[in-house]
Amino acid sequence: MRATRGAARAYIAAVALCAGLCVLPALRPGAGTPWTTLGLLTGLYLACELPGRFPFFRTSVPVSAGSFFPLLLAAAFLLPPAAAALVAIPGSLVGRVEKPPAAARRVWRAAQLVLAVWVASRVHVLLGGPAALGGSGSGRLPDLPYALLPACAAALAFSLALTALDGSILAAAEQLPVRRAWSGLLPRSLGPHLVHGLAGLMMAVLWSSSYGPLAALFVLLPMYISCWVFAQYHREHAAHRATIRALVQAVDIKDTYTRGHSERVGRASVLIADELGMARDRVEVLRFAGILHDVGKLGVPTRVLRKDGPLTPEERRVIELHPEYGHEIVRGIGFLGEARAAILHHHERLDGSGYPYGLAGREIPEFARVVAVADAFDAMTSTRSYRPGRPVPVAVEELKRCAGTQFDPQMVRALARGLERHGWAEAVTADEVPGPRGGAAPGPGRPRPPDGPASGAPPSPSPSPSGSPDRRR
């Protein structure tokens, strides 16, 4: 939530009221609530969440409360619905919160987990889950594999309840359409929640067995380790994205002439990769390649990048060194993988007349051939200070005309198919973005680069060793 708006506050209050009504039956005299089991599970969940409040433990404690969902689902399997819902309250109220407003977020988390656990426990009871667990008191062994059915159904209900509540609070707090707020939530959460459900079932079976609660705790250790590894992966991935953002921001500040160009080249590269059927991990690396293809501009003197007059042959040679500068900048960034080759070779041409090494045909790395097409496409469709952007169909026709000599025909066809399927969203152009000190980027009032077309016609799609109007992209 960016802010706890009135609608969001009202929604949180309503959900909290519903949560209170769900746990009320367990607090009534004569309800027969198993307080010993309830107390042990509540204390254990509280003990798992509490370390996240202290800086010393923050590097080792998983980021989200989802790390301990097996405990809540074990409670849903072992306790009546109202009692199971109580387990989530203390841990949720004291758990770690990343963003303000902390109080509202804690109340919301407690309320949504109460409702989700209550729903899961109700589904488990309706499908005969408690009887299937058996236990030392009844003298019966767990009814396996039938016990898996109510457990999985309960985990599914738990996931559906959390998804519905998460989407609803996003719609209320962020003023998003409900469909957009819910989009993608269930597919991302269903798999992990089913795994948590199975871990919760293992805990419940051991808890109910002759070995007792102590044996159930052994299930938590591997779950905690797996969640810690998963959290470390996300931290590493976030660090990768931060590195990319910092480099792109540095290029945009230095070269306001093509601000926003890098992000759009990344998007176009992904469009091509999807049509080629690339694996998702390669698509992500290719997106990095598209975003960072011009990072070598950091090594080009600013006076050359922002020069309004014609470039001298020496200045042009300096500009054409930016792929090699870029490769040197990212050489030590291991997670970029194939992206490094794309940064070095994205100005090579299929006929061998490109730079820096004059590679031809299949000698040019695949990622570089993709980025070359995406780079030229965005250069043609983006508005520059000296000419308007070309319409997308015109730019695609120009790419097709140059396919086989300058561009890989396969990549051009893939981009054309992707554009037909998904279109190309309008993006902010360089001329519409303020410059680094509050001034405007080059606009119509400033002279266009004199090496451009004399009549103001659109430039060639890609620079070449002999020069091109759009040399600064």
GROMACS .gro file of C-alpha atoms in nm:
model
  473
    1MET     CA    1   0.000   0.000   0.000
    2ARG     CA    2   0.136   0.341  -0.091
    3ALA     CA    3  -0.101   0.501   0.158
    4THR     CA    4  -0.380   0.379   0.379
    5ARG     CA    5  -0.662   0.550   0.196
    6GLY     CA    6  -1.011   0.572   0.344
    7ALA     CA    7  -1.139   0.281   0.136
    8ALA     CA    8  -0.844   0.068   0.242
    9ARG     CA    9  -0.892   0.153   0.610
   10ALA     CA   10  -1.261   0.063   0.588
   11TYR     CA   11  -1.177  -0.263   0.413
   12ILE     CA   12  -0.914  -0.356   0.673
   13ALA     CA   13  -1.165  -0.283   0.949
   14ALA     CA   14  -1.429  -0.501   0.781
   15VAL     CA   15  -1.187  -0.792   0.735
   16ALA     CA   16  -1.067  -0.757   1.095
   17LEU     CA   17  -1.429  -0.770   1.215
   18CYS     CA   18  -1.490  -1.087   1.015
   19ALA     CA   19  -1.173  -1.235   1.162
   20GLY     CA   20  -1.295  -1.155   1.513
   21LEU     CA   21  -1.626  -1.330   1.445
   22CYS     CA   22  -1.436  -1.637   1.319
   23VAL     CA   23  -1.230  -1.679   1.640
   24LEU     CA   24  -1.509  -1.588   1.883
   25PRO     CA   25  -1.652  -1.942   1.918
   26ALA     CA   26  -1.319  -2.070   2.053
   27LEU     CA   27  -1.327  -1.813   2.335
   28ARG     CA   28  -1.675  -1.897   2.463
   29PRO     CA   29  -1.703  -2.094   2.790
   30GLY     CA   30  -1.760  -2.462   2.732
   31ALA     CA   31  -1.628  -2.452   2.373
   32GLY     CA   32  -1.390  -2.740   2.445
   33THR     CA   33  -1.094  -2.561   2.290
   34PRO     CA   34  -0.773  -2.771   2.318
   35TRP     CA   35  -0.575  -2.494   2.487
   36THR     CA   36  -0.256  -2.695   2.529
   37THR     CA   37  -0.219  -2.767   2.158
   38LEU     CA   38  -0.337  -2.414   2.075
   39GLY     CA   39  -0.087  -2.259   2.315
   40LEU     CA   40   0.204  -2.465   2.183
   41LEU     CA   41   0.129  -2.387   1.819
   42THR     CA   42   0.069  -2.017   1.890
   43GLY     CA   43   0.393  -1.988   2.088
   44LEU     CA   44   0.586  -2.167   1.816
   45TYR     CA   45   0.449  -1.941   1.543
   46LEU     CA   46   0.524  -1.636   1.757
   47ALA     CA   47   0.880  -1.759   1.819
   48CYS     CA   48   0.933  -1.804   1.445
   49GLU     CA   49   0.809  -1.454   1.356
   50LEU     CA   50   0.965  -1.259   1.643
   51PRO     CA   51   1.335  -1.271   1.535
   52GLY     CA   52   1.251  -1.075   1.222
   53ARG     CA   53   1.198  -0.766   1.440
   54PHE     CA   54   1.566  -0.759   1.543
   55PRO     CA   55   1.840  -0.635   1.307
   56PHE     CA   56   2.081  -0.910   1.415
   57PHE     CA   57   1.852  -1.180   1.272
   58ARG     CA   58   1.728  -1.000   0.959
   59THR     CA   59   1.991  -1.143   0.729
   60SER     CA   60   1.901  -1.498   0.826
   61VAL     CA   61   1.524  -1.478   0.875
   62PRO     CA   62   1.317  -1.523   0.557
   63VAL     CA   63   1.151  -1.202   0.447
   64SER     CA   64   0.785  -1.299   0.450
   65ALA     CA   65   0.550  -1.470   0.689
   66GLY     CA   66   0.499  -1.735   0.423
   67SER     CA   67   0.809  -1.907   0.550
   68PHE     CA   68   0.607  -2.036   0.845
   69PHE     CA   69   0.277  -2.118   0.673
   70PRO     CA   70   0.332  -2.494   0.740
   71LEU     CA   71   0.275  -2.415   1.108
   72LEU     CA   72  -0.053  -2.240   1.036
   73LEU     CA   73  -0.171  -2.522   0.811
   74ALA     CA   74  -0.071  -2.778   1.073
   75ALA     CA   75  -0.291  -2.582   1.315
   76ALA     CA   76  -0.574  -2.596   1.058
   77PHE     CA   77  -0.538  -2.976   1.049
   78LEU     CA   78  -0.506  -3.030   1.425
   79LEU     CA   79  -0.755  -2.781   1.572
   80PRO     CA   80  -1.118  -2.682   1.524
   81PRO     CA   81  -1.155  -2.387   1.281
   82ALA     CA   82  -1.203  -2.114   1.544
   83ALA     CA   83  -0.909  -2.235   1.754
   84ALA     CA   84  -0.684  -2.281   1.449
   85ALA     CA   85  -0.750  -1.922   1.344
   86LEU     CA   86  -0.629  -1.793   1.683
   87VAL     CA   87  -0.280  -1.934   1.620
   88ALA     CA   88  -0.201  -1.670   1.358
   89ILE     CA   89  -0.281  -1.360   1.564
   90PRO     CA   90   0.017  -1.302   1.801
   91GLY     CA   91   0.286  -1.385   1.545
   92SER     CA   92   0.123  -1.168   1.278
   93LEU     CA   93   0.089  -0.870   1.513
   94VAL     CA   94   0.455  -0.873   1.619
   95GLY     CA   95   0.607  -0.986   1.289
   96ARG     CA   96   0.839  -0.781   1.073
   97VAL     CA   97   0.689  -0.513   0.849
   98GLU     CA   98   0.890  -0.369   0.562
   99LYS     CA   99   0.693  -0.053   0.483
  100PRO     CA  100   0.470   0.195   0.667
  101PRO     CA  101   0.203   0.221   0.793
  102ALA     CA  102   0.322  -0.058   1.022
  103ALA     CA  103   0.015  -0.078   1.248
  104ALA     CA  104  -0.231  -0.106   0.961
  105ARG     CA  105  -0.017  -0.366   0.788
  106ARG     CA  106   0.010  -0.580   1.102
  107VAL     CA  107  -0.365  -0.567   1.162
  108TRP     CA  108  -0.427  -0.654   0.798
  109ARG     CA  109  -0.184  -0.945   0.802
  110ALA     CA  110  -0.333  -1.086   1.120
  111ALA     CA  111  -0.690  -1.053   0.988
  112GLN     CA  112  -0.620  -1.211   0.650
  113LEU     CA  113  -0.428  -1.503   0.802
  114VAL     CA  114  -0.706  -1.562   1.056
  115LEU     CA  115  -0.961  -1.584   0.774
  116ALA     CA  116  -0.736  -1.799   0.553
  117VAL     CA  117  -0.661  -2.048   0.834
  118TRP     CA  118  -1.028  -2.059   0.934
  119VAL     CA  119  -1.133  -2.137   0.575
  120ALA     CA  120  -0.862  -2.403   0.541
  121SER     CA  121  -0.965  -2.567   0.867
  122ARG     CA  122  -1.333  -2.566   0.769
  123VAL     CA  123  -1.254  -2.738   0.438
  124HIS     CA  124  -1.035  -2.991   0.619
  125VAL     CA  125  -1.317  -3.073   0.864
  126LEU     CA  126  -1.581  -3.098   0.590
  127LEU     CA  127  -1.370  -3.356   0.403
  128GLY     CA  128  -1.311  -3.569   0.712
  129GLY     CA  129  -0.951  -3.463   0.762
  130PRO     CA  130  -0.936  -3.493   1.145
  131ALA     CA  131  -1.058  -3.853   1.132
  132ALA     CA  132  -0.809  -3.935   0.856
  133LEU     CA  133  -0.521  -3.811   1.075
  134GLY     CA  134  -0.592  -4.078   1.340
  135GLY     CA  135  -0.366  -4.017   1.641
  136SER     CA  136  -0.238  -4.177   1.957
  137GLY     CA  137  -0.556  -4.089   2.147
  138SER     CA  138  -0.780  -4.276   1.904
  139GLY     CA  139  -0.535  -4.563   1.864
  140ARG     CA  140  -0.564  -4.546   1.486
  141LEU     CA  141  -0.294  -4.486   1.229
  142PRO     CA  142  -0.335  -4.205   0.975
  143ASP     CA  143  -0.556  -4.298   0.683
  144LEU     CA  144  -0.303  -4.255   0.403
  145PRO     CA  145  -0.324  -4.172   0.117
  146TYR     CA  146  -0.677  -4.041   0.182
  147ALA     CA  147  -0.544  -3.786   0.434
  148LEU     CA  148  -0.372  -3.612   0.141
  149LEU     CA  149  -0.708  -3.517  -0.012
  150PRO     CA  150  -0.842  -3.297   0.270
  151ALA     CA  151  -0.494  -3.157   0.332
  152CYS     CA  152  -0.448  -3.051  -0.030
  153ALA     CA  153  -0.803  -2.916  -0.048
  154ALA     CA  154  -0.739  -2.714   0.267
  155ALA     CA  155  -0.412  -2.577   0.123
  156LEU     CA  156  -0.598  -2.481  -0.195
  157ALA     CA  157  -0.866  -2.303   0.009
  158PHE     CA  158  -0.594  -2.128   0.210
  159SER     CA  159  -0.431  -2.007  -0.113
  160LEU     CA  160  -0.761  -1.892  -0.264
  161ALA     CA  161  -0.852  -1.699   0.050
  162LEU     CA  162  -0.515  -1.523   0.066
  163THR     CA  163  -0.526  -1.444  -0.306
  164ALA     CA  164  -0.876  -1.297  -0.285
  165LEU     CA  165  -0.784  -1.084   0.015
  166ASP     CA  166  -0.450  -0.969  -0.130
  167GLY     CA  167  -0.613  -0.866  -0.456
  168SER     CA  168  -0.896  -0.687  -0.279
  169ILE     CA  169  -0.666  -0.479  -0.058
  170LEU     CA  170  -0.457  -0.385  -0.363
  171ALA     CA  171  -0.771  -0.269  -0.540
  172ALA     CA  172  -0.879  -0.066  -0.237
  173ALA     CA  173  -0.541   0.085  -0.147
  174GLU     CA  174  -0.397   0.141  -0.494
  175GLN     CA  175  -0.722   0.219  -0.676
  176LEU     CA  176  -0.652  -0.061  -0.922
  177PRO     CA  177  -0.919  -0.244  -1.125
  178VAL     CA  178  -1.008  -0.565  -0.940
  179ARG     CA  179  -0.917  -0.786  -1.233
  180ARG     CA  180  -0.574  -0.627  -1.260
  181ALA     CA  181  -0.519  -0.645  -0.884
  182TRP     CA  182  -0.590  -1.019  -0.881
  183SER     CA  183  -0.402  -1.092  -1.203
  184GLY     CA  184  -0.126  -1.349  -1.153
  185LEU     CA  185  -0.162  -1.378  -0.775
  186LEU     CA  186  -0.302  -1.732  -0.764
  187PRO     CA  187  -0.061  -1.893  -1.015
  188ARG     CA  188   0.237  -1.752  -0.823
  189SER     CA  189   0.115  -1.864  -0.482
  190LEU     CA  190  -0.066  -2.192  -0.543
  191GLY     CA  191   0.244  -2.412  -0.583
  192PRO     CA  192   0.422  -2.289  -0.268
  193HIS     CA  193   0.102  -2.314  -0.065
  194LEU     CA  194   0.045  -2.675  -0.170
  195VAL     CA  195   0.401  -2.756  -0.063
  196HIS     CA  196   0.333  -2.582   0.269
  197GLY     CA  197   0.016  -2.787   0.301
  198LEU     CA  198   0.206  -3.114   0.264
  199ALA     CA  199   0.463  -2.998   0.520
  200GLY     CA  200   0.178  -2.900   0.752
  201LEU     CA  201   0.025  -3.246   0.708
  202MET     CA  202   0.357  -3.408   0.803
  203MET     CA  203   0.368  -3.193   1.115
  204ALA     CA  204   0.008  -3.278   1.203
  205VAL     CA  205   0.065  -3.654   1.157
  206LEU     CA  206   0.376  -3.651   1.378
  207TRP     CA  207   0.208  -3.423   1.634
  208SER     CA  208  -0.086  -3.666   1.661
  209SER     CA  209   0.137  -3.972   1.675
  210SER     CA  210   0.293  -4.135   1.980
  211TYR     CA  211   0.610  -3.931   1.917
  212GLY     CA  212   0.431  -3.608   2.008
  213PRO     CA  213   0.488  -3.238   1.928
  214LEU     CA  214   0.865  -3.254   1.957
  215ALA     CA  215   0.890  -3.484   1.655
  216ALA     CA  216   0.675  -3.243   1.454
  217LEU     CA  217   0.935  -2.968   1.497
  218PHE     CA  218   1.181  -3.159   1.279
  219VAL     CA  219   0.961  -3.079   0.979
  220LEU     CA  220   1.022  -2.708   1.032
  221LEU     CA  221   1.398  -2.725   0.992
  222PRO     CA  222   1.413  -2.834   0.624
  223MET     CA  223   1.123  -2.598   0.545
  224TYR     CA  224   1.304  -2.310   0.708
  225ILE     CA  225   1.626  -2.388   0.522
  226SER     CA  226   1.446  -2.405   0.188
  227CYS     CA  227   1.270  -2.076   0.258
  228TRP     CA  228   1.599  -1.916   0.360
  229VAL     CA  229   1.760  -2.030   0.033
  230PHE     CA  230   1.460  -1.897  -0.159
  231ALA     CA  231   1.485  -1.562   0.023
  232GLN     CA  232   1.857  -1.543  -0.054
  233TYR     CA  233   1.781  -1.604  -0.421
  234HIS     CA  234   1.532  -1.317  -0.423
  235ARG     CA  235   1.779  -1.088  -0.248
  236GLU     CA  236   2.042  -1.175  -0.508
  237HIS     CA  237   1.794  -1.117  -0.790
  238ALA     CA  238   1.698  -0.780  -0.639
  239ALA     CA  239   2.068  -0.688  -0.623
  240HIS     CA  240   2.101  -0.777  -0.993
  241ARG     CA  241   1.809  -0.551  -1.083
  242ALA     CA  242   1.955  -0.271  -0.872
  243THR     CA  243   2.287  -0.303  -1.056
  244ILE     CA  244   2.111  -0.282  -1.392
  245ARG     CA  245   1.904   0.020  -1.281
  246ALA     CA  246   2.213   0.204  -1.157
  247LEU     CA  247   2.401   0.151  -1.485
  248VAL     CA  248   2.103   0.253  -1.699
  249GLN     CA  249   2.042   0.561  -1.487
  250ALA     CA  250   2.406   0.662  -1.526
  251VAL     CA  251   2.379   0.630  -1.906
  252ASP     CA  252   2.051   0.825  -1.916
  253ILE     CA  253   2.196   1.107  -1.708
  254LYS     CA  254   2.501   1.129  -1.934
  255ASP     CA  255   2.316   1.092  -2.265
  256THR     CA  256   1.978   1.262  -2.235
  257TYR     CA  257   1.953   1.251  -2.614
  258THR     CA  258   1.827   0.891  -2.607
  259ARG     CA  259   1.680   0.874  -2.256
  260GLY     CA  260   1.441   0.580  -2.219
  261HIS     CA  261   1.585   0.412  -2.529
  262SER     CA  262   1.757   0.135  -2.329
  263GLU     CA  263   1.441   0.020  -2.152
  264ARG     CA  264   1.249   0.009  -2.480
  265VAL     CA  265   1.525  -0.193  -2.649
  266GLY     CA  266   1.499  -0.438  -2.357
  267ARG     CA  267   1.124  -0.470  -2.415
  268ALA     CA  268   1.163  -0.522  -2.789
  269SER     CA  269   1.435  -0.782  -2.728
  270VAL     CA  270   1.200  -0.978  -2.501
  271LEU     CA  271   0.929  -0.956  -2.768
  272ILE     CA  272   1.166  -1.118  -3.018
  273ALA     CA  273   1.286  -1.380  -2.769
  274ASP     CA  274   0.930  -1.486  -2.686
  275GLU     CA  275   0.856  -1.542  -3.053
  276LEU     CA  276   1.176  -1.747  -3.088
  277GLY     CA  277   1.069  -1.966  -2.794
  278MET     CA  278   1.375  -1.895  -2.580
  279ALA     CA  279   1.392  -2.040  -2.229
  280ARG     CA  280   1.276  -1.799  -1.960
  281ASP     CA  281   1.618  -1.771  -1.797
  282ARG     CA  282   1.772  -1.673  -2.133
  283VAL     CA  283   1.493  -1.423  -2.196
  284GLU     CA  284   1.578  -1.247  -1.871
  285VAL     CA  285   1.947  -1.227  -1.961
  286LEU     CA  286   1.854  -1.101  -2.308
  287ARG     CA  287   1.642  -0.829  -2.149
  288PHE     CA  288   1.949  -0.723  -1.951
  289ALA     CA  289   2.146  -0.718  -2.278
  290GLY     CA  290   1.890  -0.491  -2.441
  291ILE     CA  291   1.881  -0.256  -2.144
  292LEU     CA  292   2.259  -0.236  -2.114
  293HIS     CA  293   2.356  -0.238  -2.482
  294ASP     CA  294   2.466   0.128  -2.468
  295VAL     CA  295   2.634   0.121  -2.126
  296GLY     CA  296   2.965   0.186  -2.303
  297LYS     CA  297   2.853   0.545  -2.353
  298LEU     CA  298   2.979   0.600  -2.001
  299GLY     CA  299   3.329   0.585  -2.153
  300VAL     CA  300   3.251   0.834  -2.432
  301PRO     CA  301   3.319   1.203  -2.356
  302THR     CA  302   2.997   1.390  -2.278
  303ARG     CA  303   3.089   1.669  -2.521
  304VAL     CA  304   3.085   1.414  -2.805
  305LEU     CA  305   2.752   1.257  -2.701
  306ARG     CA  306   2.580   1.597  -2.671
  307LYS     CA  307   2.749   1.773  -2.961
  308ASP     CA  308   2.499   1.959  -3.182
  309GLY     CA  309   2.730   2.002  -3.480
  310PRO     CA  310   2.870   1.739  -3.715
  311LEU     CA  311   3.106   1.481  -3.573
  312THR     CA  312   3.463   1.477  -3.692
  313PRO     CA  313   3.607   1.146  -3.812
  314GLU     CA  314   3.797   1.121  -3.483
  315GLU     CA  315   3.483   1.182  -3.279
  316ARG     CA  316   3.298   0.921  -3.483
  317ARG     CA  317   3.571   0.667  -3.408
  318VAL     CA  318   3.531   0.750  -3.037
  319ILE     CA  319   3.155   0.691  -3.060
  320GLU     CA  320   3.217   0.357  -3.231
  321LEU     CA  321   3.429   0.243  -2.937
  322HIS     CA  322   3.125   0.236  -2.704
  323PRO     CA  323   3.053  -0.139  -2.755
  324GLU     CA  324   3.407  -0.221  -2.638
  325TYR     CA  325   3.380   0.022  -2.347
  326GLY     CA  326   3.052  -0.142  -2.252
  327HIS     CA  327   3.202  -0.490  -2.262
  328GLU     CA  328   3.483  -0.378  -2.034
  329ILE     CA  329   3.235  -0.222  -1.789
  330VAL     CA  330   3.024  -0.538  -1.755
  331ARG     CA  331   3.302  -0.796  -1.793
  332GLY     CA  332   3.310  -0.876  -1.422
  333ILE     CA  333   2.929  -0.898  -1.377
  334GLY     CA  334   2.887  -1.275  -1.382
  335PHE     CA  335   2.507  -1.295  -1.393
  336LEU     CA  336   2.495  -1.117  -1.733
  337GLY     CA  337   2.629  -1.427  -1.912
  338GLU     CA  338   2.549  -1.405  -2.285
  339ALA     CA  339   2.448  -1.041  -2.246
  340ARG     CA  340   2.814  -0.940  -2.243
  341ALA     CA  341   2.862  -1.065  -2.600
  342ALA     CA  342   2.548  -0.878  -2.711
  343ILE     CA  343   2.681  -0.553  -2.562
  344LEU     CA  344   3.009  -0.600  -2.751
  345HIS     CA  345   2.864  -0.704  -3.090
  346HIS     CA  346   2.524  -0.533  -3.127
  347HIS     CA  347   2.660  -0.303  -3.401
  348GLU     CA  348   2.794  -0.586  -3.616
  349ARG     CA  349   2.618  -0.636  -3.951
  350LEU     CA  350   2.527  -0.960  -4.119
  351ASP     CA  351   2.734  -0.867  -4.427
  352GLY     CA  352   3.046  -0.808  -4.215
  353SER     CA  353   3.059  -0.429  -4.251
  354GLY     CA  354   2.971  -0.354  -3.887
  355TYR     CA  355   3.190  -0.280  -3.590
  356PRO     CA  356   3.389  -0.329  -3.370
  357TYR     CA  357   3.525  -0.652  -3.527
  358GLY     CA  358   3.347  -0.686  -3.860
  359LEU     CA  359   3.186  -1.021  -3.777
  360ALA     CA  360   2.950  -1.167  -4.038
  361GLY     CA  361   2.653  -1.404  -4.043
  362ARG     CA  362   2.646  -1.665  -3.770
  363GLU     CA  363   2.975  -1.539  -3.631
  364ILE     CA  364   2.764  -1.271  -3.462
  365PRO     CA  365   2.625  -1.403  -3.130
  366GLU     CA  366   2.251  -1.471  -3.125
  367PHE     CA  367   2.182  -1.217  -2.852
  368ALA     CA  368   2.369  -0.948  -3.047
  369ARG     CA  369   2.156  -1.019  -3.357
  370VAL     CA  370   1.840  -0.981  -3.147
  371VAL     CA  371   1.952  -0.658  -2.982
  372ALA     CA  372   2.061  -0.509  -3.317
  373VAL     CA  373   1.706  -0.544  -3.451
  374ALA     CA  374   1.545  -0.417  -3.130
  375ASP     CA  375   1.790  -0.123  -3.119
  376ALA     CA  376   1.720  -0.016  -3.477
  377PHE     CA  377   1.344  -0.058  -3.434
  378ASP     CA  378   1.330   0.171  -3.133
  379ALA     CA  379   1.562   0.425  -3.298
  380MET     CA  380   1.324   0.450  -3.594
  381THR     CA  381   0.999   0.463  -3.395
  382SER     CA  382   1.118   0.709  -3.128
  383THR     CA  383   1.083   1.082  -3.178
  384ARG     CA  384   1.413   1.265  -3.201
  385SER     CA  385   1.478   1.638  -3.182
  386TYR     CA  386   1.533   1.659  -3.557
  387ARG     CA  387   1.252   1.434  -3.685
  388PRO     CA  388   0.937   1.253  -3.571
  389GLY     CA  389   0.937   0.881  -3.509
  390ARG     CA  390   0.833   0.650  -3.790
  391PRO     CA  391   0.506   0.456  -3.763
  392VAL     CA  392   0.561   0.098  -3.651
  393PRO     CA  393   0.460  -0.060  -3.988
  394VAL     CA  394   0.703   0.167  -4.174
  395ALA     CA  395   0.985   0.079  -3.935
  396VAL     CA  396   0.914  -0.293  -3.975
  397GLU     CA  397   0.922  -0.260  -4.355
  398GLU     CA  398   1.259  -0.085  -4.332
  399LEU     CA  399   1.393  -0.367  -4.113
  400LYS     CA  400   1.269  -0.622  -4.368
  401ARG     CA  401   1.439  -0.426  -4.646
  402CYS     CA  402   1.770  -0.443  -4.460
  403ALA     CA  403   1.729  -0.807  -4.354
  404GLY     CA  404   2.002  -1.032  -4.490
  405THR     CA  405   2.259  -0.755  -4.522
  406GLN     CA  406   2.235  -0.563  -4.196
  407PHE     CA  407   1.996  -0.769  -3.981
  408ASP     CA  408   1.925  -1.136  -3.924
  409PRO     CA  409   1.600  -1.212  -4.116
  410GLN     CA  410   1.490  -1.457  -3.845
  411MET     CA  411   1.503  -1.184  -3.580
  412VAL     CA  412   1.321  -0.936  -3.804
  413ARG     CA  413   1.043  -1.188  -3.868
  414ALA     CA  414   1.016  -1.264  -3.496
  415LEU     CA  415   0.980  -0.894  -3.413
  416ALA     CA  416   0.715  -0.850  -3.683
  417ARG     CA  417   0.516  -1.146  -3.543
  418GLY     CA  418   0.550  -1.015  -3.187
  419LEU     CA  419   0.427  -0.671  -3.287
  420GLU     CA  420   0.129  -0.821  -3.469
  421ARG     CA  421   0.045  -1.029  -3.163
  422HIS     CA  422   0.106  -0.776  -2.886
  423GLY     CA  423   0.142  -0.434  -3.049
  424TRP     CA  424   0.387  -0.170  -2.933
  425ALA     CA  425   0.283   0.052  -2.644
  426GLU     CA  426   0.354   0.421  -2.673
  427ALA     CA  427   0.655   0.519  -2.461
  428VAL     CA  428   0.803   0.847  -2.342
  429THR     CA  429   1.061   0.967  -2.591
  430ALA     CA  430   1.392   1.129  -2.520
  431ASP     CA  431   1.261   1.472  -2.614
  432GLU     CA  432   0.978   1.452  -2.358
  433VAL     CA  433   1.194   1.372  -2.056
  434PRO     CA  434   1.354   1.651  -1.851
  435GLY     CA  435   1.731   1.674  -1.863
  436PRO     CA  436   1.951   1.589  -1.563
  437ARG     CA  437   1.939   1.938  -1.414
  438GLY     CA  438   1.575   2.013  -1.471
  439GLY     CA  439   1.629   2.141  -1.825
  440ALA     CA  440   1.471   1.983  -2.125
  441ALA     CA  441   1.638   1.718  -2.331
  442PRO     CA  442   1.714   1.822  -2.689
  443GLY     CA  443   1.389   1.940  -2.843
  444PRO     CA  444   1.260   2.089  -3.165
  445GLY     CA  445   1.409   2.426  -3.073
  446ARG     CA  446   1.763   2.288  -3.082
  447PRO     CA  447   1.942   2.213  -3.410
  448ARG     CA  448   1.924   1.856  -3.531
  449PRO     CA  449   2.250   1.669  -3.583
  450PRO     CA  450   2.382   1.804  -3.914
  451ASP     CA  451   2.479   1.457  -4.035
  452GLY     CA  452   2.108   1.374  -4.056
  453PRO     CA  453   1.900   1.378  -4.373
  454ALA     CA  454   1.899   1.721  -4.532
  455SER     CA  455   1.525   1.712  -4.591
  456GLY     CA  456   1.440   1.589  -4.242
  457ALA     CA  457   1.351   1.240  -4.365
  458PRO     CA  458   1.389   0.953  -4.116
  459PRO     CA  459   1.741   0.821  -4.069
  460SER     CA  460   1.875   0.482  -4.163
  461PRO     CA  461   1.782   0.217  -3.908
  462SER     CA  462   2.129   0.146  -3.776
  463PRO     CA  463   2.466   0.315  -3.766
  464SER     CA  464   2.744   0.189  -3.988
  465PRO     CA  465   3.119   0.251  -4.003
  466SER     CA  466   3.059   0.512  -4.272
  467GLY     CA  467   2.826   0.709  -4.051
  468SER     CA  468   2.454   0.733  -3.994
  469PRO     CA  469   2.213   1.006  -3.893
  470ASP     CA  470   2.114   0.835  -3.570
  471ARG     CA  471   2.470   0.779  -3.452
  472ARG     CA  472   2.409   0.865  -3.086
  473ARG     CA  473   2.171   0.582  -2.998
   0.00000   0.00000   0.00000
